[in-house]
Amino acid sequence: YITATQWNEPRLEFIREGEKSLAAQTEADIEWIIASVNPAPGCLDGLVETKHVLVTKGQVGIAHLMNEAMKFARGEYLAFMDDDNRKLPNFGEAMTWFIVGQGMQAAYSFARVIDGAGHVVGTHHVSTTDYPLALHQPGIWFNDELVVKRGTMEAIGGFDADLQAGEDYELALRLCLDACVGRFDLQLAEVRVHG
């Protein structure tokens, strides 16, 4: 799991919620890489055993942080979690099971939408009917909904490091063109929206 963050104080509570969601995963053999520009020392309480904080210098975007974290990852699969989002307990196990079972290189799930307090306020998935860009593709997803084999992500060149925001829809198109990507029609992540 890779999280990129700027560590600003309002996000700290959300980062702890994300850590609790990873600690509750049914697939326990995980690592969590937190890529940051300005880490808050000693702010996490150690719920996830294998955790690494990767610090970079200078003003860089979220995509750059995620690419740097991918270089550090040791697992066969990569999953991404924004610093204010959470995973349902069976996210990792269900997604890797689906990828292996379907013979794919990547897959995306659906998500529940939560508010700042963590209450479910809706469902979410960016589908082919929402964006003309994706009309001829299997789908476009948010990073939090994606699990991809590390080798596949490396082969397509990772995220566009010039992006300052987190969502890279062009990455989704590159994956669809160059890899076998599946859609797992379950809500396995929680994506937070803010007022």
mmCIF file of C-alpha atoms in Angstrom:
data_model
loop_
_atom_site.group_PDB
_atom_site.id
_atom_site.type_symbol
_atom_site.label_atom_id
_atom_site.label_comp_id
_atom_site.label_asym_id
_atom_site.label_seq_id
_atom_site.Cartn_x
_atom_site.Cartn_y
_atom_site.Cartn_z
ATOM 1 C CA TYR A 1 0.000 0.000 0.000
ATOM 2 C CA ILE A 2 1.316 3.431 -0.946
ATOM 3 C CA THR A 3 0.145 6.707 0.549
ATOM 4 C CA ALA A 4 1.475 10.088 -0.530
ATOM 5 C CA THR A 5 0.881 12.969 1.852
ATOM 6 C CA GLN A 6 1.981 16.461 2.792
ATOM 7 C CA TRP A 7 1.385 15.656 6.505
ATOM 8 C CA ASN A 8 -0.630 18.781 7.188
ATOM 9 C CA GLU A 9 -2.337 18.661 10.577
ATOM 10 C CA PRO A 10 -5.968 18.250 9.395
ATOM 11 C CA ARG A 11 -4.931 15.071 7.538
ATOM 12 C CA LEU A 12 -3.317 13.411 10.553
ATOM 13 C CA GLU A 13 -6.572 12.005 11.939
ATOM 14 C CA PHE A 14 -7.463 10.649 8.489
ATOM 15 C CA ILE A 15 -4.019 9.036 8.109
ATOM 16 C CA ARG A 16 -4.587 7.244 11.424
ATOM 17 C CA GLU A 17 -7.976 6.028 10.185
ATOM 18 C CA GLY A 18 -6.279 4.714 7.045
ATOM 19 C CA GLU A 19 -3.697 2.902 9.142
ATOM 20 C CA LYS A 20 -6.438 1.239 11.188
ATOM 21 C CA SER A 21 -8.104 0.074 7.974
ATOM 22 C CA LEU A 22 -4.821 -1.497 6.840
ATOM 23 C CA ALA A 23 -4.274 -3.129 10.232
ATOM 24 C CA ALA A 24 -7.715 -4.764 9.824
ATOM 25 C CA GLN A 25 -6.929 -6.317 6.423
ATOM 26 C CA THR A 26 -7.699 -10.033 6.114
ATOM 27 C CA GLU A 27 -4.497 -10.368 4.070
ATOM 28 C CA ALA A 28 -1.895 -9.696 6.740
ATOM 29 C CA ASP A 29 1.252 -9.916 4.593
ATOM 30 C CA ILE A 30 1.363 -6.251 3.634
ATOM 31 C CA GLU A 31 3.669 -3.276 3.798
ATOM 32 C CA TRP A 32 2.682 0.370 3.922
ATOM 33 C CA ILE A 33 4.877 2.986 2.334
ATOM 34 C CA ILE A 34 4.128 6.589 3.213
ATOM 35 C CA ALA A 35 5.803 9.052 0.868
ATOM 36 C CA SER A 36 5.979 12.595 2.185
ATOM 37 C CA VAL A 37 7.676 15.928 1.807
ATOM 38 C CA ASN A 38 7.232 17.074 5.408
ATOM 39 C CA PRO A 39 6.764 14.109 7.761
ATOM 40 C CA ALA A 40 5.341 14.635 11.234
ATOM 41 C CA PRO A 41 7.748 12.825 13.582
ATOM 42 C CA GLY A 42 6.267 10.018 15.676
ATOM 43 C CA CYS A 43 2.710 10.609 14.572
ATOM 44 C CA LEU A 44 1.647 7.044 13.789
ATOM 45 C CA ASP A 45 0.956 4.457 16.443
ATOM 46 C CA GLY A 46 2.390 1.331 14.811
ATOM 47 C CA LEU A 47 -0.750 -0.660 13.991
ATOM 48 C CA VAL A 48 0.721 -1.856 10.697
ATOM 49 C CA GLU A 49 3.869 -3.862 11.384
ATOM 50 C CA THR A 50 5.799 -3.272 8.168
ATOM 51 C CA LYS A 51 5.681 0.447 7.598
ATOM 52 C CA HIS A 52 8.166 2.733 5.885
ATOM 53 C CA VAL A 53 8.214 6.494 5.695
ATOM 54 C CA LEU A 54 9.954 7.770 2.586
ATOM 55 C CA VAL A 55 10.916 11.440 2.785
ATOM 56 C CA THR A 56 11.663 13.562 -0.245
ATOM 57 C CA LYS A 57 12.970 17.104 -0.427
ATOM 58 C CA GLY A 58 11.588 20.075 -2.310
ATOM 59 C CA GLN A 59 8.104 20.782 -3.552
ATOM 60 C CA VAL A 60 6.942 17.778 -5.531
ATOM 61 C CA GLY A 61 3.514 16.554 -6.514
ATOM 62 C CA ILE A 62 1.588 13.526 -5.309
ATOM 63 C CA ALA A 63 2.385 11.578 -8.497
ATOM 64 C CA HIS A 64 6.133 12.062 -7.978
ATOM 65 C CA LEU A 65 5.818 10.841 -4.387
ATOM 66 C CA MET A 66 3.948 7.721 -5.492
ATOM 67 C CA ASN A 67 6.546 6.925 -8.159
ATOM 68 C CA GLU A 68 9.323 7.232 -5.571
ATOM 69 C CA ALA A 69 7.418 4.958 -3.187
ATOM 70 C CA MET A 70 6.944 2.333 -5.914
ATOM 71 C CA LYS A 71 10.737 2.075 -6.265
ATOM 72 C CA PHE A 72 10.886 1.238 -2.562
ATOM 73 C CA ALA A 73 8.073 -1.357 -2.592
ATOM 74 C CA ARG A 74 8.918 -5.043 -2.153
ATOM 75 C CA GLY A 75 5.524 -6.649 -2.788
ATOM 76 C CA GLU A 76 4.299 -8.226 -6.005
ATOM 77 C CA TYR A 77 1.155 -6.061 -5.980
ATOM 78 C CA LEU A 78 0.734 -2.313 -5.548
ATOM 79 C CA ALA A 79 -2.308 -0.634 -4.038
ATOM 80 C CA PHE A 80 -2.753 3.064 -3.376
ATOM 81 C CA MET A 81 -4.519 4.877 -0.573
ATOM 82 C CA ASP A 82 -5.005 8.638 -0.396
ATOM 83 C CA ASP A 83 -4.149 10.116 2.973
ATOM 84 C CA ASP A 84 -7.820 10.680 3.825
ATOM 85 C CA ASN A 85 -9.297 7.385 2.594
ATOM 86 C CA ARG A 86 -9.751 3.866 3.957
ATOM 87 C CA LYS A 87 -9.850 0.262 2.766
ATOM 88 C CA LEU A 88 -12.503 -2.289 3.690
ATOM 89 C CA PRO A 89 -10.994 -5.284 5.553
ATOM 90 C CA ASN A 90 -11.114 -7.650 2.558
ATOM 91 C CA PHE A 91 -9.765 -5.165 -0.007
ATOM 92 C CA GLY A 92 -6.303 -6.654 -0.536
ATOM 93 C CA GLU A 93 -7.306 -10.295 -0.308
ATOM 94 C CA ALA A 94 -10.324 -9.932 -2.603
ATOM 95 C CA MET A 95 -8.481 -7.857 -5.194
ATOM 96 C CA THR A 96 -5.441 -10.127 -5.480
ATOM 97 C CA TRP A 97 -7.708 -13.188 -5.544
ATOM 98 C CA PHE A 98 -9.665 -11.606 -8.398
ATOM 99 C CA ILE A 99 -6.526 -10.673 -10.372
ATOM 100 C CA VAL A 100 -5.022 -14.151 -10.029
ATOM 101 C CA GLY A 101 -8.317 -15.932 -10.699
ATOM 102 C CA GLN A 102 -9.015 -13.921 -13.854
ATOM 103 C CA GLY A 103 -5.418 -14.015 -15.132
ATOM 104 C CA MET A 104 -5.091 -10.219 -15.153
ATOM 105 C CA GLN A 105 -2.348 -7.722 -14.406
ATOM 106 C CA ALA A 106 -4.568 -5.207 -12.613
ATOM 107 C CA ALA A 107 -8.087 -4.655 -11.375
ATOM 108 C CA TYR A 108 -10.193 -1.903 -9.889
ATOM 109 C CA SER A 109 -13.106 -2.051 -7.485
ATOM 110 C CA PHE A 110 -15.946 0.278 -6.620
ATOM 111 C CA ALA A 111 -15.925 2.526 -3.561
ATOM 112 C CA ARG A 112 -18.218 3.888 -0.903
ATOM 113 C CA VAL A 113 -18.196 7.655 -0.529
ATOM 114 C CA ILE A 114 -17.685 8.921 3.027
ATOM 115 C CA ASP A 115 -17.780 12.436 4.432
ATOM 116 C CA GLY A 116 -15.303 14.161 6.738
ATOM 117 C CA ALA A 117 -16.751 12.357 9.757
ATOM 118 C CA GLY A 118 -16.539 8.950 8.065
ATOM 119 C CA HIS A 119 -20.270 8.528 7.408
ATOM 120 C CA VAL A 120 -21.293 6.813 4.174
ATOM 121 C CA VAL A 121 -22.930 9.387 1.899
ATOM 122 C CA GLY A 122 -23.092 7.481 -1.375
ATOM 123 C CA THR A 123 -21.435 5.150 -3.822
ATOM 124 C CA HIS A 124 -18.811 6.026 -6.328
ATOM 125 C CA HIS A 125 -17.238 4.763 -9.445
ATOM 126 C CA VAL A 126 -15.983 6.781 -12.383
ATOM 127 C CA SER A 127 -17.436 4.794 -15.245
ATOM 128 C CA THR A 128 -17.196 4.982 -19.014
ATOM 129 C CA THR A 129 -20.451 6.938 -19.152
ATOM 130 C CA ASP A 130 -19.010 9.785 -17.071
ATOM 131 C CA TYR A 131 -16.034 10.858 -19.171
ATOM 132 C CA PRO A 132 -15.818 11.067 -22.983
ATOM 133 C CA LEU A 133 -12.113 10.301 -22.571
ATOM 134 C CA ALA A 134 -12.992 6.759 -21.501
ATOM 135 C CA LEU A 135 -15.762 5.924 -23.957
ATOM 136 C CA HIS A 136 -13.726 3.210 -25.673
ATOM 137 C CA GLN A 137 -12.025 1.852 -22.553
ATOM 138 C CA PRO A 138 -13.136 -0.636 -19.870
ATOM 139 C CA GLY A 139 -13.293 2.131 -17.275
ATOM 140 C CA ILE A 140 -11.551 4.886 -15.399
ATOM 141 C CA TRP A 141 -10.970 4.555 -11.690
ATOM 142 C CA PHE A 142 -9.604 6.449 -8.740
ATOM 143 C CA ASN A 143 -6.203 5.390 -7.368
ATOM 144 C CA ASP A 144 -7.814 3.986 -4.215
ATOM 145 C CA GLU A 145 -9.774 1.466 -6.272
ATOM 146 C CA LEU A 146 -6.751 0.040 -8.118
ATOM 147 C CA VAL A 147 -4.495 -2.943 -7.452
ATOM 148 C CA VAL A 148 -1.793 -3.630 -10.050
ATOM 149 C CA LYS A 149 1.156 -5.969 -10.371
ATOM 150 C CA ARG A 150 4.330 -4.057 -9.639
ATOM 151 C CA GLY A 151 6.021 -5.243 -12.856
ATOM 152 C CA THR A 152 3.084 -4.002 -14.922
ATOM 153 C CA MET A 153 3.189 -0.581 -13.275
ATOM 154 C CA GLU A 154 6.921 -0.350 -13.909
ATOM 155 C CA ALA A 155 6.468 -1.408 -17.556
ATOM 156 C CA ILE A 156 4.018 1.420 -18.289
ATOM 157 C CA GLY A 157 6.202 4.026 -16.568
ATOM 158 C CA GLY A 158 4.167 4.733 -13.416
ATOM 159 C CA PHE A 159 2.332 7.976 -12.743
ATOM 160 C CA ASP A 160 2.848 11.189 -14.712
ATOM 161 C CA ALA A 161 5.272 12.961 -12.368
ATOM 162 C CA ASP A 162 4.279 16.381 -13.737
ATOM 163 C CA LEU A 163 0.835 16.075 -12.148
ATOM 164 C CA GLN A 164 0.382 17.928 -8.889
ATOM 165 C CA ALA A 165 -2.973 16.292 -8.139
ATOM 166 C CA GLY A 166 -3.394 12.626 -7.278
ATOM 167 C CA GLU A 167 -5.630 11.191 -10.000
ATOM 168 C CA ASP A 168 -3.909 10.265 -13.235
ATOM 169 C CA TYR A 169 -6.593 9.266 -15.748
ATOM 170 C CA GLU A 170 -4.014 8.953 -18.500
ATOM 171 C CA LEU A 171 -2.378 6.236 -16.402
ATOM 172 C CA ALA A 172 -5.693 4.389 -16.473
ATOM 173 C CA LEU A 173 -5.742 4.614 -20.259
ATOM 174 C CA ARG A 174 -2.143 3.363 -20.521
ATOM 175 C CA LEU A 175 -3.023 0.409 -18.289
ATOM 176 C CA CYS A 176 -6.093 -0.372 -20.391
ATOM 177 C CA LEU A 177 -4.038 -0.276 -23.593
ATOM 178 C CA ASP A 178 -1.022 -2.211 -22.362
ATOM 179 C CA ALA A 179 -2.345 -4.585 -19.691
ATOM 180 C CA CYS A 180 -5.298 -6.806 -18.931
ATOM 181 C CA VAL A 181 -7.399 -4.830 -16.420
ATOM 182 C CA GLY A 182 -10.503 -6.190 -14.715
ATOM 183 C CA ARG A 183 -13.427 -4.531 -12.988
ATOM 184 C CA PHE A 184 -14.414 -6.110 -9.668
ATOM 185 C CA ASP A 185 -17.967 -4.962 -8.980
ATOM 186 C CA LEU A 186 -17.714 -4.753 -5.186
ATOM 187 C CA GLN A 187 -17.276 -1.726 -2.949
ATOM 188 C CA LEU A 188 -13.919 -2.390 -1.317
ATOM 189 C CA ALA A 189 -12.576 1.102 -0.616
ATOM 190 C CA GLU A 190 -13.900 4.216 1.084
ATOM 191 C CA VAL A 191 -13.234 7.486 -0.729
ATOM 192 C CA ARG A 192 -13.656 10.666 1.298
ATOM 193 C CA VAL A 193 -15.272 13.821 -0.052
ATOM 194 C CA HIS A 194 -14.968 17.122 1.776
ATOM 195 C CA GLY A 195 -17.407 19.980 1.968
#
